mmCIF file of C-alpha atoms and ligand atoms in Angstrom:
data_model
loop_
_atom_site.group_PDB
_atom_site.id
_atom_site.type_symbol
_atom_site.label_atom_id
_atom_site.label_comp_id
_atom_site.label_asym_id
_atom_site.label_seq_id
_atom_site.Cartn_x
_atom_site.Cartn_y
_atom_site.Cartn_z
ATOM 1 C CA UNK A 1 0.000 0.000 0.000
ATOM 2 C CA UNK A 2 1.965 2.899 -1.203
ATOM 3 C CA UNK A 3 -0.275 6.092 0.116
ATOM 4 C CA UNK A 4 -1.055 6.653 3.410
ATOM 5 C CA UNK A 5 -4.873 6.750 2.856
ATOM 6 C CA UNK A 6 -6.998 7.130 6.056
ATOM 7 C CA UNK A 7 -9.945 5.464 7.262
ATOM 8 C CA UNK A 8 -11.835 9.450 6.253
ATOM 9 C CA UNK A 9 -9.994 9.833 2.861
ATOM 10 C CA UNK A 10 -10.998 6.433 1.886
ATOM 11 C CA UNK A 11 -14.633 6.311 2.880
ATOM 12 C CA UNK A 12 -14.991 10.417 1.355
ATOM 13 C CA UNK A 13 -13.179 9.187 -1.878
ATOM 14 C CA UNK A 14 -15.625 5.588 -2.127
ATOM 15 C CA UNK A 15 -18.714 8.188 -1.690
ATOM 16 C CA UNK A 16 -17.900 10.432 -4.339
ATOM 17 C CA UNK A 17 -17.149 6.965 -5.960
ATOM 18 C CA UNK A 18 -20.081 5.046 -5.987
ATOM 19 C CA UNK A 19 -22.426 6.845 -3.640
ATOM 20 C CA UNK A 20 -22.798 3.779 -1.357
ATOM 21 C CA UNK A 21 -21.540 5.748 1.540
ATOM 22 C CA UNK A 22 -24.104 8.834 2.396
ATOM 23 C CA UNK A 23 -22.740 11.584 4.349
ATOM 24 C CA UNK A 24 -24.369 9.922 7.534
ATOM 25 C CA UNK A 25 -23.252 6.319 7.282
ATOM 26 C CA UNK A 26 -19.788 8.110 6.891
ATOM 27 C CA UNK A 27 -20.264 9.704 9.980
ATOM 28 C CA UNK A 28 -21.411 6.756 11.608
ATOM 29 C CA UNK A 29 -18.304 4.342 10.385
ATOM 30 C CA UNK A 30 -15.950 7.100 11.706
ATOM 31 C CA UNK A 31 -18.050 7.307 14.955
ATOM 32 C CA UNK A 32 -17.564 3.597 15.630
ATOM 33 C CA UNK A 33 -13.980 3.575 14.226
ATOM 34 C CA UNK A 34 -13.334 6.631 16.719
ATOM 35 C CA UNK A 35 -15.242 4.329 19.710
ATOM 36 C CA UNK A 36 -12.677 1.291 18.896
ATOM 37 C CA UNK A 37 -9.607 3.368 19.016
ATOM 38 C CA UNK A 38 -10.837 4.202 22.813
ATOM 39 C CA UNK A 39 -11.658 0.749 23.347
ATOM 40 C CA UNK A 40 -7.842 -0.438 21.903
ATOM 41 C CA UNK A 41 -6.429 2.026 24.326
ATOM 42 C CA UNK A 42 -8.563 0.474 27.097
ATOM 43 C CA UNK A 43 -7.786 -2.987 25.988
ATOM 44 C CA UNK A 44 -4.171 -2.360 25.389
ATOM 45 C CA UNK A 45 -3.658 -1.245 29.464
ATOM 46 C CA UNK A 46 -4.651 -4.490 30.655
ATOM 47 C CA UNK A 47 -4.213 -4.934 33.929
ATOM 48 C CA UNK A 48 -2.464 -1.260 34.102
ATOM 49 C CA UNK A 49 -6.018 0.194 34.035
ATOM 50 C CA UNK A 50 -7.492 -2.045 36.313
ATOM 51 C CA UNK A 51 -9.912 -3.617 33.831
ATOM 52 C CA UNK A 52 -9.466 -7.284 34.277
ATOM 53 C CA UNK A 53 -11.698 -9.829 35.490
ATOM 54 C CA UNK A 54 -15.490 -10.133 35.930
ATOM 55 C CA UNK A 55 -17.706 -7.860 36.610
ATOM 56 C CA UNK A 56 -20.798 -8.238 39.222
ATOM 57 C CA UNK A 57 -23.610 -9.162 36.887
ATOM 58 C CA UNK A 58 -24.932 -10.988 33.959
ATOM 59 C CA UNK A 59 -25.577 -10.029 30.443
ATOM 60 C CA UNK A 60 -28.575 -11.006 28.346
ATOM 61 C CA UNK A 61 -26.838 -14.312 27.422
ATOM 62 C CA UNK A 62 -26.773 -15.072 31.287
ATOM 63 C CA UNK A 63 -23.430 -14.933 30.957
ATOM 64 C CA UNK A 64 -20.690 -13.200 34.086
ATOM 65 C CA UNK A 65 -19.238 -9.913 32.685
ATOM 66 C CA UNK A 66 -16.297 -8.932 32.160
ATOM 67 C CA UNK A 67 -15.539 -5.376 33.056
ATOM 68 C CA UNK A 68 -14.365 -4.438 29.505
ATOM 69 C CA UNK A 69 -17.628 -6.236 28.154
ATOM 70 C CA UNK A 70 -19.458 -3.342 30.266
ATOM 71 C CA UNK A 71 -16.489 -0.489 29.264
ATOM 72 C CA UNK A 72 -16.168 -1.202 25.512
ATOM 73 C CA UNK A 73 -20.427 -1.243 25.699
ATOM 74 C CA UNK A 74 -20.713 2.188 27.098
ATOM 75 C CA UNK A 75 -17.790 3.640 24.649
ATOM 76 C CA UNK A 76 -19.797 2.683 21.781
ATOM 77 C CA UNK A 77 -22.990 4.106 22.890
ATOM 78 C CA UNK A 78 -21.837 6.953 24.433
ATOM 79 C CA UNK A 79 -19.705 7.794 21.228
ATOM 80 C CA UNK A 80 -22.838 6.717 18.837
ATOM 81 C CA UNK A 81 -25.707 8.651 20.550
ATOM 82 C CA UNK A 82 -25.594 12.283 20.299
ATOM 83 C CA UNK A 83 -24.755 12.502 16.844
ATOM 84 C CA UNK A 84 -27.977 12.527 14.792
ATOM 85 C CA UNK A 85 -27.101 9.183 12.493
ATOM 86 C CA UNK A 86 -28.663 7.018 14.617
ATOM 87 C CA UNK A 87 -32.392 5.624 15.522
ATOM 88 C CA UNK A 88 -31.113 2.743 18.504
ATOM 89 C CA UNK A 89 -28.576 0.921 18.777
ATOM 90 C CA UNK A 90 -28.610 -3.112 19.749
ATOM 91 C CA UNK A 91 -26.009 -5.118 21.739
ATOM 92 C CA UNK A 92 -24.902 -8.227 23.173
ATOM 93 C CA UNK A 93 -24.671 -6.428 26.263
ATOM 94 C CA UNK A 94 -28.350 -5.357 26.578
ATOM 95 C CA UNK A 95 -31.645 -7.523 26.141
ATOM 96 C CA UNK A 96 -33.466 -4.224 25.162
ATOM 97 C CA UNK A 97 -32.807 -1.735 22.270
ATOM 98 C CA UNK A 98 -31.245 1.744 23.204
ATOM 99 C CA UNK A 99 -33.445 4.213 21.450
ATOM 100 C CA UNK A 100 -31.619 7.436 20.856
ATOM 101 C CA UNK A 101 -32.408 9.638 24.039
ATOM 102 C CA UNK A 102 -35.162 12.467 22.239
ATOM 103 C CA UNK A 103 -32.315 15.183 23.515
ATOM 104 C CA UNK A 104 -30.511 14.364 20.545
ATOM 105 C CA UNK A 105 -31.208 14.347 16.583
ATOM 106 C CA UNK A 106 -32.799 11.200 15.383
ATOM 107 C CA UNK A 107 -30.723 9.510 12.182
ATOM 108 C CA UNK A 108 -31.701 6.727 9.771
ATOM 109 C CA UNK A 109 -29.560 3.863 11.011
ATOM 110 C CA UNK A 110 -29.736 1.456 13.435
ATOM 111 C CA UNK A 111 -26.561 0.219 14.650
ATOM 112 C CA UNK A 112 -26.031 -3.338 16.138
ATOM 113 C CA UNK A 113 -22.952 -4.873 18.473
ATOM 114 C CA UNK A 114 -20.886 -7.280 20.173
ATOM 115 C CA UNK A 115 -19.072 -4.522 21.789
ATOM 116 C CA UNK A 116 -15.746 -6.745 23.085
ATOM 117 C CA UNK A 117 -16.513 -10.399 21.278
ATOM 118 C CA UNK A 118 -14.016 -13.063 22.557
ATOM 119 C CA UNK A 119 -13.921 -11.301 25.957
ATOM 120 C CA UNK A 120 -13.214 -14.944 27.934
ATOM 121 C CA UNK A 121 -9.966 -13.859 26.790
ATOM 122 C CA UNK A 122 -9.248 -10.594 27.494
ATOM 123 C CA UNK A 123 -7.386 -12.036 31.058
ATOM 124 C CA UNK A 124 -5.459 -14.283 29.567
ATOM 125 C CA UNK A 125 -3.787 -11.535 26.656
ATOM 126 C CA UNK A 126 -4.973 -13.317 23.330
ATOM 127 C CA UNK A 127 -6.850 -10.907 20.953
ATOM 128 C CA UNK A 128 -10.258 -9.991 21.239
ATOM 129 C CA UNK A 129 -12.743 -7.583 19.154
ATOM 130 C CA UNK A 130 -15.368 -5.612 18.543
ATOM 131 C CA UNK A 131 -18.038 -6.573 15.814
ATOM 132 C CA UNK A 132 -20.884 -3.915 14.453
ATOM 133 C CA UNK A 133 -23.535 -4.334 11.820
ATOM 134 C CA UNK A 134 -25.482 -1.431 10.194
ATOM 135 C CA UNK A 135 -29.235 -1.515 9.029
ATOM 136 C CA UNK A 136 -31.494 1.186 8.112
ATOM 137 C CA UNK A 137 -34.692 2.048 10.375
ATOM 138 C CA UNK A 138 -37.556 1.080 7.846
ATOM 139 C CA UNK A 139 -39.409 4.548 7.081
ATOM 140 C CA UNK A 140 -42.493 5.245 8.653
ATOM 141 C CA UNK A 141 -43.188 7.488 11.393
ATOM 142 C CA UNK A 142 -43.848 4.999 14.776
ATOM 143 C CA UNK A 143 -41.370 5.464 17.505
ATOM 144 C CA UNK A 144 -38.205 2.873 16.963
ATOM 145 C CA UNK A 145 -38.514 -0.793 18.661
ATOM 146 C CA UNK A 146 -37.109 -4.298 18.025
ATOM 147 C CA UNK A 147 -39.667 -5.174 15.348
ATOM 148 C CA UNK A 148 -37.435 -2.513 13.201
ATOM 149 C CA UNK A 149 -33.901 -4.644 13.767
ATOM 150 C CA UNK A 150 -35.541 -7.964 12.663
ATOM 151 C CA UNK A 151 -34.307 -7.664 8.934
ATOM 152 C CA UNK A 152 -32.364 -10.463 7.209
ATOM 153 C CA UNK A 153 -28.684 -9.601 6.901
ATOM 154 C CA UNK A 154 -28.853 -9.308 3.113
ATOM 155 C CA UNK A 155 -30.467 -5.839 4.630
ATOM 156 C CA UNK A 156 -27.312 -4.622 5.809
ATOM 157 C CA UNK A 157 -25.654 -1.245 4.674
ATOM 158 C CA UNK A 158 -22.334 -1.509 5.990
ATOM 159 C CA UNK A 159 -20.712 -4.025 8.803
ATOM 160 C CA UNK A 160 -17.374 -4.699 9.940
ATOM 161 C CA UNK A 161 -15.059 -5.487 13.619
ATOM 162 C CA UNK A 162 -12.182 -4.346 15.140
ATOM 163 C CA UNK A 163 -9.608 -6.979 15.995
ATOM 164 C CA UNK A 164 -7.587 -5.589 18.995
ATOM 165 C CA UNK A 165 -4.526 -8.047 18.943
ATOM 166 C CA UNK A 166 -0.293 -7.550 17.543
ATOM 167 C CA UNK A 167 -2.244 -4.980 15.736
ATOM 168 C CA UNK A 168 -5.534 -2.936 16.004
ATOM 169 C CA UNK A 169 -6.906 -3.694 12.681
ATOM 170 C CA UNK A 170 -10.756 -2.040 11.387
ATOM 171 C CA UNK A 171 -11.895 -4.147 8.615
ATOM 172 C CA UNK A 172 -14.998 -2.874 7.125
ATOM 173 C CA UNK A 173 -17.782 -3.673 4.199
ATOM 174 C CA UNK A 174 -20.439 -1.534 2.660
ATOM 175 C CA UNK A 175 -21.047 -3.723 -0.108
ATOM 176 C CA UNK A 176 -18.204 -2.925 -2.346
ATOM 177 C CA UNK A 177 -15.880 -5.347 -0.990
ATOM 178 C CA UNK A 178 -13.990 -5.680 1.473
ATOM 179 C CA UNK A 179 -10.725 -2.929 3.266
ATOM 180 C CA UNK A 180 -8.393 -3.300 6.018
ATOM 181 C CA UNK A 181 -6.938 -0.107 7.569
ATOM 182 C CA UNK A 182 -4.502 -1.048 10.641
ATOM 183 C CA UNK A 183 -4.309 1.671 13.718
ATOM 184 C CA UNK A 184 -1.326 4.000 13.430
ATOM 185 C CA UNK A 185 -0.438 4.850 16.996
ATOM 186 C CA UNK A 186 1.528 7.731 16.052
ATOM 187 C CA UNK A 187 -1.156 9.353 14.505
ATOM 188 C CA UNK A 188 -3.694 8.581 16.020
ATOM 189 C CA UNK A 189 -5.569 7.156 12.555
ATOM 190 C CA UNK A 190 -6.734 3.814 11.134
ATOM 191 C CA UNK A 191 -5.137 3.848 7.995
ATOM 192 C CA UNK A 192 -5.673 1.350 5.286
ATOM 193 C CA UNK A 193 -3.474 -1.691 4.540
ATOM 194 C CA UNK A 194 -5.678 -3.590 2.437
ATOM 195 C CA UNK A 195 -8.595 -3.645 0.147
ATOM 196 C CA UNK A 196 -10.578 -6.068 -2.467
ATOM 197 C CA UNK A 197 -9.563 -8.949 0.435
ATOM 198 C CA UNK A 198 -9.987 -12.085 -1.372
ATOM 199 C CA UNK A 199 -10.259 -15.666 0.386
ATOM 200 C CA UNK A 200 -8.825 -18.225 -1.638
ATOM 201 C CA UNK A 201 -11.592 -20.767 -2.246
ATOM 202 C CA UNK A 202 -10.011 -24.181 -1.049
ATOM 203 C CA UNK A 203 -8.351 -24.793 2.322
ATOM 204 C CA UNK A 204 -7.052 -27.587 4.401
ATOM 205 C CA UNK A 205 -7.938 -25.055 7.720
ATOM 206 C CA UNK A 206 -10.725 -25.941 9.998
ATOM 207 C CA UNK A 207 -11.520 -23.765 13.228
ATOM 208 C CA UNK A 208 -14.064 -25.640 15.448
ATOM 209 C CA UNK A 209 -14.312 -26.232 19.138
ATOM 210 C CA UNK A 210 -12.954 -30.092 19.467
ATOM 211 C CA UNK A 211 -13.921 -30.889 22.988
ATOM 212 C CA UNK A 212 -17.293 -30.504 21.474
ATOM 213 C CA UNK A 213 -17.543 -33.218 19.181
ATOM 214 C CA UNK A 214 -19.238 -35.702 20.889
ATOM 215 C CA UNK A 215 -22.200 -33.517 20.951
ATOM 216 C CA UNK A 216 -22.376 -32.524 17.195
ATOM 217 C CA UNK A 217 -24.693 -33.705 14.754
ATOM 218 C CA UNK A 218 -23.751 -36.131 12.044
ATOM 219 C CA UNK A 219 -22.971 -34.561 8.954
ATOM 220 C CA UNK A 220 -20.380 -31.768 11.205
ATOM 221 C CA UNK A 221 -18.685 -35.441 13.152
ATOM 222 C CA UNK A 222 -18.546 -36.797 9.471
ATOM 223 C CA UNK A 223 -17.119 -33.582 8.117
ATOM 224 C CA UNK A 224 -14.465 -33.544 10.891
ATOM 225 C CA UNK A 225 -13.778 -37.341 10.972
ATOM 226 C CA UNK A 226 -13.032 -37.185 6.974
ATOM 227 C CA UNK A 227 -10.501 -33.775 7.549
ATOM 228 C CA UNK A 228 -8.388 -35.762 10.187
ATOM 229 C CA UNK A 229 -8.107 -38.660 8.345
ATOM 230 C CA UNK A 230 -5.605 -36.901 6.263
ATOM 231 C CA UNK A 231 -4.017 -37.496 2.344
ATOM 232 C CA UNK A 232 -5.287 -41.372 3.599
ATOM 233 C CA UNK A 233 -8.832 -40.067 3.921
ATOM 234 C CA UNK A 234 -11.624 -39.064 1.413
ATOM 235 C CA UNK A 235 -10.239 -35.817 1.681
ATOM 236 C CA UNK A 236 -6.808 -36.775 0.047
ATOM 237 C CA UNK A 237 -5.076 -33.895 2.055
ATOM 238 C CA UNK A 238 -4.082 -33.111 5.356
ATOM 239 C CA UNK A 239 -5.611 -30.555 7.356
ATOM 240 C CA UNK A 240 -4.371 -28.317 9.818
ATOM 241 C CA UNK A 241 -7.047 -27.326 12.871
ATOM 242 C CA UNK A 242 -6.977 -23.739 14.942
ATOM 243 C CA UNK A 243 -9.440 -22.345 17.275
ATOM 244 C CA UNK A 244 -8.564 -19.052 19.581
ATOM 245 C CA UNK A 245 -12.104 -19.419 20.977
ATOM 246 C CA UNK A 246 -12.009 -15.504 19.471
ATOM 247 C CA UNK A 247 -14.679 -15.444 16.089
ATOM 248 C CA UNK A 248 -13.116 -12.140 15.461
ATOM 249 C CA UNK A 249 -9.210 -13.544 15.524
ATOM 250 C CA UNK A 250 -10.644 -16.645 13.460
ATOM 251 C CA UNK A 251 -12.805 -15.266 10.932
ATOM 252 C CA UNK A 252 -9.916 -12.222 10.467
ATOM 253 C CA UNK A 253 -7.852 -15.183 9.971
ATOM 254 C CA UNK A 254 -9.757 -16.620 7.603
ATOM 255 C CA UNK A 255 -9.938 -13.190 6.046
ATOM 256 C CA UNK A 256 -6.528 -12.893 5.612
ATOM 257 C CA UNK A 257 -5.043 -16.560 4.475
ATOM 258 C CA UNK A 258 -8.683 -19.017 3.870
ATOM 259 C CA UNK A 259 -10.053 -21.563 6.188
ATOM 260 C CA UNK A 260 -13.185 -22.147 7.626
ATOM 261 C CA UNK A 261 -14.830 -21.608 10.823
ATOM 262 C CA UNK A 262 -17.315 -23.985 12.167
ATOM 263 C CA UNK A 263 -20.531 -23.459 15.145
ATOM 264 C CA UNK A 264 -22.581 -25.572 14.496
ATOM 265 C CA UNK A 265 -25.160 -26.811 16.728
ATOM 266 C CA UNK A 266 -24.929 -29.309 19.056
ATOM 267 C CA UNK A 267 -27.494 -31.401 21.864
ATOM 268 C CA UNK A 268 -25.378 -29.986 24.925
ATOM 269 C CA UNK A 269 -28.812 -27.119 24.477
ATOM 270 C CA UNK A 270 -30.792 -28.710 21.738
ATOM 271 C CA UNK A 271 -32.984 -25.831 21.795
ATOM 272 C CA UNK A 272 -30.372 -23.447 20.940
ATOM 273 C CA UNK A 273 -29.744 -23.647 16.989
ATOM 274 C CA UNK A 274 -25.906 -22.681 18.198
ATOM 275 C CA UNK A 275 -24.094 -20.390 20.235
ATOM 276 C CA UNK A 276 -23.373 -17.631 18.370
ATOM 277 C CA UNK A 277 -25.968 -14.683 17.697
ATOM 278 C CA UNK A 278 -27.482 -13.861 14.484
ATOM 279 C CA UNK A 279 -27.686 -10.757 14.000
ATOM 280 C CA UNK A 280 -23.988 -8.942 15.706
ATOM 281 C CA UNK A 281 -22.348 -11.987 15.418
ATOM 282 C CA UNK A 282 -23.477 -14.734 12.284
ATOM 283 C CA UNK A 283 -24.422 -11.598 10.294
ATOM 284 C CA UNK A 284 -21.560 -8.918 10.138
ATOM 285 C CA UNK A 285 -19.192 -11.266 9.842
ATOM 286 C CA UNK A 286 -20.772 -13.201 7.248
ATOM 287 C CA UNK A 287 -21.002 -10.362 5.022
ATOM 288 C CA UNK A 288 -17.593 -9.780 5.092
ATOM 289 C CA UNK A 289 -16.438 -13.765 4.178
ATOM 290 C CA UNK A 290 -18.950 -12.854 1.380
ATOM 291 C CA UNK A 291 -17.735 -9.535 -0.051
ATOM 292 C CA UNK A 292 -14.472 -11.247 0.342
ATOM 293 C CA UNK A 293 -15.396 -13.820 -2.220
ATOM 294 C CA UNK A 294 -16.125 -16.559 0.390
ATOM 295 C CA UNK A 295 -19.745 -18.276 1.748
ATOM 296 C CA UNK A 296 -21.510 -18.247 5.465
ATOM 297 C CA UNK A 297 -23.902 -20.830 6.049
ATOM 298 C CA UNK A 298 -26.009 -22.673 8.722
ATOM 299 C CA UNK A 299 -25.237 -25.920 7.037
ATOM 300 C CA UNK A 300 -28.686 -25.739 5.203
ATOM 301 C CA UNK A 301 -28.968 -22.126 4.672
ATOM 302 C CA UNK A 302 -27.429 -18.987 3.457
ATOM 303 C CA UNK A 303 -26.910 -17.161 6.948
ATOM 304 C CA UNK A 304 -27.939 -13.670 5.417
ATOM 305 C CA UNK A 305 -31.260 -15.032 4.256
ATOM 306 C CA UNK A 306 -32.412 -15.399 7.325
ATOM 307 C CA UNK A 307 -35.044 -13.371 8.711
ATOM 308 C CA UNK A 308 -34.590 -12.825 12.583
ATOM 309 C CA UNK A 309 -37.714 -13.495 14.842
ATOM 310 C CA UNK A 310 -36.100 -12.416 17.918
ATOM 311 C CA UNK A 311 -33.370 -9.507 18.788
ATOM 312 C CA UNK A 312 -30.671 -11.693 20.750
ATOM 313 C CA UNK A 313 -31.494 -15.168 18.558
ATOM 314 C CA UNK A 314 -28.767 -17.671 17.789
ATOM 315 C CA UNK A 315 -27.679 -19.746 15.024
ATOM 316 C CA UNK A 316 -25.619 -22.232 13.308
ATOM 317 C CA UNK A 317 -22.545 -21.025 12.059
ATOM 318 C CA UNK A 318 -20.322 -22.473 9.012
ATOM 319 C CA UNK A 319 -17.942 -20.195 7.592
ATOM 320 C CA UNK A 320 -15.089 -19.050 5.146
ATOM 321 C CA UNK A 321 -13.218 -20.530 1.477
ATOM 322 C CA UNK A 322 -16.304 -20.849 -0.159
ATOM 323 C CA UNK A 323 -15.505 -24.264 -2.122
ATOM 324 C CA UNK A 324 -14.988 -25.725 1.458
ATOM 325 C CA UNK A 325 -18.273 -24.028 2.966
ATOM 326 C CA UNK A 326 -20.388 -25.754 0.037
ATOM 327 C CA UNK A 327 -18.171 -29.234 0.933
ATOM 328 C CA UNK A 328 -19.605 -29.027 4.466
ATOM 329 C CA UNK A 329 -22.891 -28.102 3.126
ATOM 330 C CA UNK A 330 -23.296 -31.367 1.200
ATOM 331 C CA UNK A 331 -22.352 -33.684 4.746
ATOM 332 C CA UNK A 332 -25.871 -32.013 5.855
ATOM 333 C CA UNK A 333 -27.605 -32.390 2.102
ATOM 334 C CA UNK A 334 -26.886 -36.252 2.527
ATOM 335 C CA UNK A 335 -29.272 -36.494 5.625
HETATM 336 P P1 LIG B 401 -16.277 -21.703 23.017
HETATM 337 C C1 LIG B 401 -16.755 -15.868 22.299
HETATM 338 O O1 LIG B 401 -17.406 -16.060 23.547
HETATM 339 C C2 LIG B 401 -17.624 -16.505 21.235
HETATM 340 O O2 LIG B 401 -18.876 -15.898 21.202
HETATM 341 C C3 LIG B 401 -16.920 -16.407 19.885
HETATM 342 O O3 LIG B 401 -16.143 -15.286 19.766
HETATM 343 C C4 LIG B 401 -16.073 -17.673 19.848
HETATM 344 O O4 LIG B 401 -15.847 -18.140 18.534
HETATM 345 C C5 LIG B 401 -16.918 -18.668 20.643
HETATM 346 O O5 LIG B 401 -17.767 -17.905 21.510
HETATM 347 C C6 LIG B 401 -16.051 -19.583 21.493
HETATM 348 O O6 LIG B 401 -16.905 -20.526 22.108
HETATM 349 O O7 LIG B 401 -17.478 -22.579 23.324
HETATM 350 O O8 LIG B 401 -15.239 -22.398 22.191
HETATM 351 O O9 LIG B 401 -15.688 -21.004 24.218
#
């Protein structure tokens, strides 16, 4: 990358471009790009800044807190509200919606996040992240609630995450592909390092949780069971496995060399489609593997086809090099 283009060059330069960027999503990426630098800095100090360990409650999940879960939370909406680009706001870290207090200017978008995704381990130093997706509020007059965040994540404007590991790294879709712009310290700016991110279509990477296969469904115990049987196996290559137990530090993984990622559901809560959550988890990211040339799943189903019923729903996650996704696809097709 030979200029030094910044996140705000970049995004004014792709709206004169191709329009896809109105003046208030603009805003609204630099907001949130402004509200991760803060939450680096926080991240970075560690146990300098005395924001380690749990915190003393629950989040909608019903899981424990971690202090940073609550810190990088109230960053984002206190950086997000005021500034007139914004209906609500949704996040892992809230069962309800935020509406926009009436103080401030009401805006078009409604912004959705995992505010600090990973965070089981933020005490033990490996990276962690920040994922946000980007709808618009449907027009009409009525007073913003959840019914207005149930769209399908084919709906989305722009989405993206923050990976805060070696490097802070923004990587960011509005539906013109995909750009990587890594923090500069010195400045003070996210500038970019990469765009048109391509994932190479074949792999021999898998990331998936193996201490959970005795509770997975066939076709995901086949799929695994064929992968470590090597160049011997049906596969007639070997495969290498990761899993940082970090979706952000996998999928940007994935992002950056191929592989896929793999949630799938599993009878240890056979109510639960999966773990992760649709719509700031399953859905920003995959857009991105998808503007990066790759394919996100459930297994049966596109992931961004799917229409929500319910703000903090999960689902089914399969994920990445896009000849591999439709490989894994076929082990549930077989049923
Ligand atoms: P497990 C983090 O809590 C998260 O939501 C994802 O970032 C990650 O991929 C997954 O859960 C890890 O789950 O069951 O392996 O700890």
């Amino acid at each position: 990358m030979s200029q030094n283009i910044s996140l705000t060059r970049y995004l004014v330069e792709q709206q004169r471009v191709d329009g896809l960027i109105p003046s208030q999503l603009r805003l609204l990426i630099e907001v949130v790009a402004r509200a991760c630098k803060s939450i680096s800095h926080a991240v970075n100090k560690g146990a300098l800044g005395g924001v380690l360990g749990a915190a003393e409650s629950e989040n909608v999940q019903g899981e424990i807190q971690k202090k940073l879960d609550i810190i990088a939370n109230e960053v984002l909406i206190e950086a997000n509200e005021w500034g007139g680009h914004l209906a609500a706001m949704a996040s892992e870290e809230m069962e309800d919606i935020y509406a926009v207090p009436n103080r401030y200017p009401q805006g078009e978008y409604l912004l959705l996040f995992d505010p600090l995704d990973g965070s089981s381990n933020i005490d033990v130093n490996v990276s962690i992240g920040t994922i946000f997706s980007v709808l618009k509020k449907p027009d009409g007059d009525a007073a913003v609630g959840e019914k207005d965040f149930l769209q399908a994540g084919h709906n989305q404007v722009a989405a993206g995450y923050c990976v805060y590991g070696p490097q802070t790294t923004l990587v960011l879709t509005v539906g013109d592909g995909v750009a990587m712009f890594t923090l500069d310290r010195e400045q003070g700016s996210f500038v970019l390092t990469q765009e048109n991110v391509q994932i190479p279509p074949d792999t021999k990477e898998f990331a998936i949780n193996m201490s959970n296969m005795r509770h997975w469904d066939t076709p995901v115990k086949r799929y695994v069971e064929d992968c470590l049987q090597g160049s011997e196996g049906p596969r007639g290559k070997d495969f290498n496995m990761r899993w940082i137990a970090s979706m952000v530090a996998d999928v940007h993984r994935i992002l950056t060399r191929g592989g896929v990622f793999l949630y799938p559901w599993d009878k240890r809560e056979p109510n639960k489609p999966g773990k992760l959550r649709l719509m700031y988890e399953a859905n920003p990211m995959g857009w991105l593997i998808e503007q990066a040339g790759g394919a996100a799943s459930t297994g049966t189903q596109r992931i961004l086809d799917i229409v929500p019923e319910k703000l903090h729903e999960r689902i089914s996650v399969v994920l990445g090099s896009k000849n591999e996704v439709a490989h894994i696809n076929s082990y549930f097709s077989k049923l």
